[in-house]
CSV table of N, CA and C in Angstrom, one decimal:
chain,number,residue,atom,x,y,z
A,1,MET,N,90.7,82.1,86.0
A,1,MET,CA,91.5,81.1,85.4
A,1,MET,C,91.1,79.7,86.0
A,2,LYS,N,90.9,78.8,85.1
A,2,LYS,CA,90.6,77.4,85.5
A,2,LYS,C,91.9,76.6,85.7
A,3,ARG,N,91.8,75.6,86.6
A,3,ARG,CA,93.0,74.8,86.8
A,3,ARG,C,93.5,74.0,85.6
A,4,ASP,N,92.5,73.7,84.7
A,4,ASP,CA,92.9,72.9,83.5
A,4,ASP,C,93.1,73.8,82.3
A,5,ASP,N,93.3,75.1,82.5
A,5,ASP,CA,93.5,76.1,81.5
A,5,ASP,C,94.8,75.7,80.8
A,6,PRO,N,94.8,75.5,79.4
A,6,PRO,CA,96.0,75.1,78.7
A,6,PRO,C,97.0,76.3,78.6
A,7,ASN,N,96.5,77.5,78.8
A,7,ASN,CA,97.4,78.7,78.7
A,7,ASN,C,97.3,79.5,80.0
A,8,PRO,N,97.8,79.0,81.1
A,8,PRO,CA,97.7,79.8,82.3
A,8,PRO,C,98.5,81.1,82.3
A,9,ILE,N,98.1,82.0,83.1
A,9,ILE,CA,98.9,83.3,83.2
A,9,ILE,C,100.1,83.0,84.0
A,10,ARG,N,101.3,83.3,83.4
A,10,ARG,CA,102.5,83.1,84.1
A,10,ARG,C,103.1,84.5,84.5
A,11,ILE,N,103.4,84.6,85.8
A,11,ILE,CA,103.9,85.8,86.3
A,11,ILE,C,105.1,85.5,87.1
A,12,PRO,N,106.3,86.1,86.8
A,12,PRO,CA,107.5,85.9,87.5
A,12,PRO,C,107.3,86.2,89.0
A,13,ALA,N,108.0,85.4,89.9
A,13,ALA,CA,107.8,85.5,91.3
A,13,ALA,C,108.1,86.9,91.9
A,14,ARG,N,109.0,87.7,91.3
A,14,ARG,CA,109.3,89.0,91.8
A,14,ARG,C,108.3,90.1,91.3
A,15,SER,N,107.5,89.7,90.3
A,15,SER,CA,106.6,90.7,89.7
A,15,SER,C,105.4,90.9,90.7
A,16,ALA,N,104.8,92.1,90.5
A,16,ALA,CA,103.7,92.5,91.3
A,16,ALA,C,102.5,92.4,90.4
A,17,VAL,N,101.3,92.2,91.0
A,17,VAL,CA,100.1,92.2,90.2
A,17,VAL,C,99.1,93.2,90.9
A,18,LEU,N,98.5,94.0,90.1
A,18,LEU,CA,97.5,95.0,90.5
A,18,LEU,C,96.2,94.4,90.1
A,19,LEU,N,95.4,93.9,91.0
A,19,LEU,CA,94.0,93.4,90.7
A,19,LEU,C,93.1,94.6,90.7
A,20,PHE,N,92.4,94.8,89.5
A,20,PHE,CA,91.5,95.9,89.3
A,20,PHE,C,90.1,95.3,89.3
A,21,PHE,N,89.4,95.4,90.4
A,21,PHE,CA,88.0,94.8,90.5
A,21,PHE,C,87.1,95.9,89.9
A,22,MET,N,86.4,95.4,88.8
A,22,MET,CA,85.5,96.4,88.1
A,22,MET,C,84.1,95.9,88.1
A,23,PRO,N,83.2,96.9,88.0
A,23,PRO,CA,81.8,96.5,87.9
A,23,PRO,C,81.5,95.7,86.7
A,24,SER,N,80.5,94.9,86.7
A,24,SER,CA,80.2,94.0,85.6
A,24,SER,C,79.8,94.8,84.3
A,25,GLU,N,79.8,94.1,83.2
A,25,GLU,CA,79.5,94.7,81.9
A,25,GLU,C,78.1,95.2,81.9
A,26,LYS,N,77.2,94.6,82.8
A,26,LYS,CA,75.8,95.1,82.9
A,26,LYS,C,75.7,96.4,83.5
A,27,ALA,N,76.7,96.9,84.2
A,27,ALA,CA,76.7,98.2,84.9
A,27,ALA,C,76.8,99.3,83.8
A,28,ASP,N,76.9,100.5,84.2
A,28,ASP,CA,77.1,101.6,83.3
A,28,ASP,C,78.2,101.4,82.3
A,29,ARG,N,77.9,101.3,81.0
A,29,ARG,CA,78.9,101.0,80.0
A,29,ARG,C,80.0,102.1,79.9
A,30,GLN,N,79.5,103.4,80.1
A,30,GLN,CA,80.4,104.5,79.9
A,30,GLN,C,81.5,104.5,81.1
A,31,LYS,N,81.0,104.2,82.3
A,31,LYS,CA,81.9,104.1,83.4
A,31,LYS,C,82.9,103.0,83.2
A,32,ARG,N,82.4,101.8,82.8
A,32,ARG,CA,83.2,100.7,82.6
A,32,ARG,C,84.3,101.0,81.5
A,33,ALA,N,83.9,101.7,80.5
A,33,ALA,CA,84.9,102.1,79.4
A,33,ALA,C,86.0,103.0,80.0
A,34,SER,N,85.6,103.9,80.9
A,34,SER,CA,86.6,104.7,81.5
A,34,SER,C,87.5,103.9,82.5
A,35,PHE,N,87.0,102.9,83.1
A,35,PHE,CA,87.8,102.0,84.0
A,35,PHE,C,88.8,101.2,83.1
A,36,ILE,N,88.4,100.7,82.0
A,36,ILE,CA,89.3,100.0,81.1
A,36,ILE,C,90.4,100.9,80.6
A,37,ALA,N,90.0,102.2,80.3
A,37,ALA,CA,91.0,103.1,79.8
A,37,ALA,C,92.0,103.4,80.9
A,38,LEU,N,91.5,103.5,82.2
A,38,LEU,CA,92.4,103.8,83.3
A,38,LEU,C,93.3,102.6,83.5
A,39,ALA,N,92.8,101.4,83.4
A,39,ALA,CA,93.7,100.2,83.6
A,39,ALA,C,94.8,100.2,82.5
A,40,ASP,N,94.4,100.5,81.3
A,40,ASP,CA,95.3,100.5,80.1
A,40,ASP,C,96.4,101.6,80.3
A,41,SER,N,96.0,102.7,80.8
A,41,SER,CA,96.9,103.8,81.0
A,41,SER,C,97.9,103.5,82.1
A,42,LEU,N,97.4,102.9,83.2
A,42,LEU,CA,98.2,102.5,84.3
A,42,LEU,C,99.3,101.5,83.8
A,43,GLN,N,98.8,100.5,83.1
A,43,GLN,CA,99.7,99.5,82.6
A,43,GLN,C,100.8,100.1,81.7
A,44,HIS,N,100.4,101.0,80.8
A,44,HIS,CA,101.4,101.7,80.0
A,44,HIS,C,102.4,102.5,80.8
A,45,THR,N,101.9,103.2,81.8
A,45,THR,CA,102.8,104.1,82.6
A,45,THR,C,103.7,103.2,83.5
A,46,LEU,N,103.2,102.2,84.1
A,46,LEU,CA,103.9,101.4,85.1
A,46,LEU,C,104.8,100.4,84.4
A,47,GLY,N,104.5,100.0,83.1
A,47,GLY,CA,105.3,99.1,82.4
A,47,GLY,C,105.4,97.7,83.0
A,48,ASP,N,106.6,97.2,83.0
A,48,ASP,CA,106.9,95.8,83.5
A,48,ASP,C,106.9,95.7,85.0
A,49,THR,N,106.8,96.8,85.7
A,49,THR,CA,106.9,96.7,87.2
A,49,THR,C,105.7,96.1,87.8
A,50,VAL,N,104.6,96.1,87.1
A,50,VAL,CA,103.4,95.5,87.6
A,50,VAL,C,102.5,95.0,86.5
A,51,ARG,N,101.8,93.9,86.7
A,51,ARG,CA,100.8,93.4,85.7
A,51,ARG,C,99.5,93.7,86.2
A,52,ILE,N,98.7,94.3,85.4
A,52,ILE,CA,97.3,94.7,85.8
A,52,ILE,C,96.3,93.7,85.3
A,53,LEU,N,95.5,93.2,86.2
A,53,LEU,CA,94.5,92.2,85.8
A,53,LEU,C,93.1,92.8,86.1
A,54,LYS,N,92.3,93.0,85.1
A,54,LYS,CA,90.9,93.5,85.3
A,54,LYS,C,90.0,92.3,85.6
A,55,ILE,N,89.3,92.5,86.7
A,55,ILE,CA,88.5,91.4,87.2
A,55,ILE,C,87.0,91.9,87.3
A,56,ASP,N,86.2,91.3,86.5
A,56,ASP,CA,84.8,91.6,86.4
A,56,ASP,C,84.1,90.9,87.6
A,57,GLU,N,83.3,91.7,88.3
A,57,GLU,CA,82.6,91.2,89.5
A,57,GLU,C,81.6,90.0,89.2
A,58,LEU,N,81.0,90.0,88.1
A,58,LEU,CA,80.0,88.9,87.8
A,58,LEU,C,80.7,87.7,87.1
A,59,SER,N,81.8,88.0,86.3
A,59,SER,CA,82.5,86.9,85.7
A,59,SER,C,83.3,86.1,86.6
A,60,HIS,N,83.8,86.7,87.7
A,60,HIS,CA,84.7,86.1,88.6
A,60,HIS,C,84.3,86.3,90.1
A,61,PRO,N,83.1,85.9,90.4
A,61,PRO,CA,82.6,86.2,91.8
A,61,PRO,C,83.4,85.6,92.9
A,62,GLU,N,84.0,84.4,92.6
A,62,GLU,CA,84.8,83.7,93.6
A,62,GLU,C,86.1,84.5,93.9
A,63,VAL,N,86.7,85.2,93.0
A,63,VAL,CA,87.9,86.0,93.2
A,63,VAL,C,87.5,87.2,94.0
A,64,VAL,N,86.4,87.9,93.6
A,64,VAL,CA,85.9,89.0,94.3
A,64,VAL,C,85.6,88.7,95.8
A,65,GLN,N,84.9,87.6,96.0
A,65,GLN,CA,84.6,87.1,97.4
A,65,GLN,C,85.9,86.8,98.2
A,66,SER,N,86.8,86.1,97.5
A,66,SER,CA,88.0,85.7,98.3
A,66,SER,C,88.8,86.9,98.7
A,67,PHE,N,88.7,88.1,98.1
A,67,PHE,CA,89.4,89.3,98.5
A,67,PHE,C,88.5,90.2,99.4
A,68,GLY,N,87.3,89.8,99.6
A,68,GLY,CA,86.4,90.5,100.4
A,68,GLY,C,86.0,91.9,99.8
A,69,ILE,N,85.9,91.9,98.5
A,69,ILE,CA,85.5,93.2,97.8
A,69,ILE,C,84.0,93.3,97.9
A,70,THR,N,83.6,94.5,98.4
A,70,THR,CA,82.1,94.7,98.5
A,70,THR,C,81.6,95.8,97.6
A,71,GLN,N,82.6,96.6,97.1
A,71,GLN,CA,82.2,97.7,96.1
A,71,GLN,C,83.3,97.8,95.1
A,72,THR,N,82.9,98.3,93.9
A,72,THR,CA,83.8,98.5,92.9
A,72,THR,C,83.7,99.9,92.4
A,73,PRO,N,84.8,100.5,91.9
A,73,PRO,CA,86.1,99.8,91.6
A,73,PRO,C,86.9,99.7,92.9
A,74,ALA,N,87.8,98.7,92.8
A,74,ALA,CA,88.7,98.4,94.0
A,74,ALA,C,90.0,97.9,93.4
A,75,PHE,N,91.1,98.2,94.1
A,75,PHE,CA,92.4,97.8,93.7
A,75,PHE,C,93.1,97.1,94.8
A,76,VAL,N,93.8,96.0,94.4
A,76,VAL,CA,94.6,95.2,95.4
A,76,VAL,C,95.9,94.9,94.7
A,77,LEU,N,97.0,95.4,95.4
A,77,LEU,CA,98.3,95.2,94.9
A,77,LEU,C,98.9,94.0,95.6
A,78,VAL,N,99.3,93.0,94.8
A,78,VAL,CA,99.8,91.7,95.4
A,78,VAL,C,101.2,91.4,94.8
A,79,ARG,N,102.1,91.0,95.7
A,79,ARG,CA,103.5,90.6,95.3
A,79,ARG,C,103.8,89.3,96.0
A,80,GLN,N,104.2,88.3,95.3
A,80,GLN,CA,104.5,87.0,95.8
A,80,GLN,C,103.4,86.4,96.7
A,81,GLY,N,102.2,86.6,96.3
A,81,GLY,CA,101.0,86.1,97.0
A,81,GLY,C,100.6,86.9,98.2
A,82,LEU,N,101.2,88.0,98.5
A,82,LEU,CA,100.9,88.8,99.7
A,82,LEU,C,100.3,90.1,99.3
A,83,GLU,N,99.2,90.5,99.9
A,83,GLU,CA,98.6,91.8,99.6
A,83,GLU,C,99.5,92.9,100.3
A,84,ILE,N,99.9,93.9,99.4
A,84,ILE,CA,100.7,95.0,100.0
A,84,ILE,C,100.0,96.3,100.0
A,85,TRP,N,98.9,96.4,99.3
A,85,TRP,CA,98.1,97.7,99.3
A,85,TRP,C,96.8,97.4,98.8
A,86,ARG,N,95.8,98.2,99.3
A,86,ARG,CA,94.4,98.1,98.8
A,86,ARG,C,93.8,99.5,98.8
A,87,GLN,N,92.9,99.7,97.8
A,87,GLN,CA,92.2,100.9,97.7
A,87,GLN,C,90.8,100.6,97.2
A,88,ILE,N,89.8,101.2,97.8
A,88,ILE,CA,88.4,101.1,97.3
A,88,ILE,C,88.1,102.5,96.7
A,89,GLY,N,87.6,102.5,95.5
A,89,GLY,CA,87.3,103.7,94.9
A,89,GLY,C,88.4,104.2,94.0
A,90,LEU,N,88.2,105.3,93.2
A,90,LEU,CA,89.1,105.8,92.3
A,90,LEU,C,90.0,106.8,92.9
A,91,ALA,N,91.2,106.9,92.3
A,91,ALA,CA,92.1,108.0,92.5
A,91,ALA,C,92.5,108.5,91.1
A,92,SER,N,93.2,109.7,91.1
A,92,SER,CA,93.6,110.2,89.8
A,92,SER,C,94.7,109.2,89.2
A,93,ASP,N,94.9,109.2,87.9
A,93,ASP,CA,95.9,108.4,87.3
A,93,ASP,C,97.3,108.6,87.9
A,94,LYS,N,97.7,109.9,88.1
A,94,LYS,CA,99.0,110.2,88.6
A,94,LYS,C,99.1,109.7,90.1
A,95,GLY,N,98.0,109.9,90.8
A,95,GLY,CA,98.0,109.5,92.2
A,95,GLY,C,98.1,108.0,92.3
A,96,MET,N,97.4,107.3,91.5
A,96,MET,CA,97.5,105.8,91.5
A,96,MET,C,98.9,105.3,91.1
A,97,VAL,N,99.5,105.9,90.1
A,97,VAL,CA,100.8,105.5,89.7
A,97,VAL,C,101.8,105.8,90.8
A,98,SER,N,101.8,106.9,91.4
A,98,SER,CA,102.8,107.2,92.5
A,98,SER,C,102.5,106.3,93.7
A,99,THR,N,101.3,106.0,94.0
A,99,THR,CA,101.0,105.2,95.2
A,99,THR,C,101.5,103.7,94.9
A,100,VAL,N,101.2,103.2,93.8
A,100,VAL,CA,101.6,101.8,93.4
A,100,VAL,C,103.1,101.8,93.4
A,101,ALA,N,103.8,102.8,92.8
A,101,ALA,CA,105.2,102.8,92.7
A,101,ALA,C,105.8,102.9,94.1
A,102,LYS,N,105.3,103.7,95.0
A,102,LYS,CA,105.8,103.8,96.3
A,102,LYS,C,105.7,102.5,97.1
A,103,HIS,N,104.6,101.8,96.9
A,103,HIS,CA,104.5,100.5,97.6
A,103,HIS,C,105.4,99.4,97.1
A,104,LEU,N,105.7,99.5,95.8
A,104,LEU,CA,106.6,98.5,95.2
A,104,LEU,C,108.0,98.8,95.6
A,105,MET,N,108.4,100.0,95.9
A,105,MET,CA,109.7,100.4,96.3
A,105,MET,C,109.9,100.0,97.8
A,106,MET,N,108.8,100.0,98.6
A,106,MET,CA,108.9,99.7,100.0
A,106,MET,C,109.1,98.2,100.2
A,107,ASP,N,108.7,97.4,99.3
A,107,ASP,CA,108.7,96.0,99.4
A,107,ASP,C,110.1,95.4,99.1
């Protein structure tokens, strides 16, 4: 997101954001499609408790670098600007949902 973006993403202060760092579109398209499906499934299952943002490593290298992500896929759960959980690599849909939900309840 650019600072002069006329339509910035607005996220309520108490909301959590799950940053889903994905390989670039130039990577394996089939894998990328499965990652997008996973992100959509997680968003549907978790509903309004968390906002999932898909971050392409080539489109947003400054964001990837600022979080110190060295391999994808990677997940970073953030609430009120603070990182509360991080995972490198994939987990099952159910495992991911329960882990994210657990961390949101702890906060």
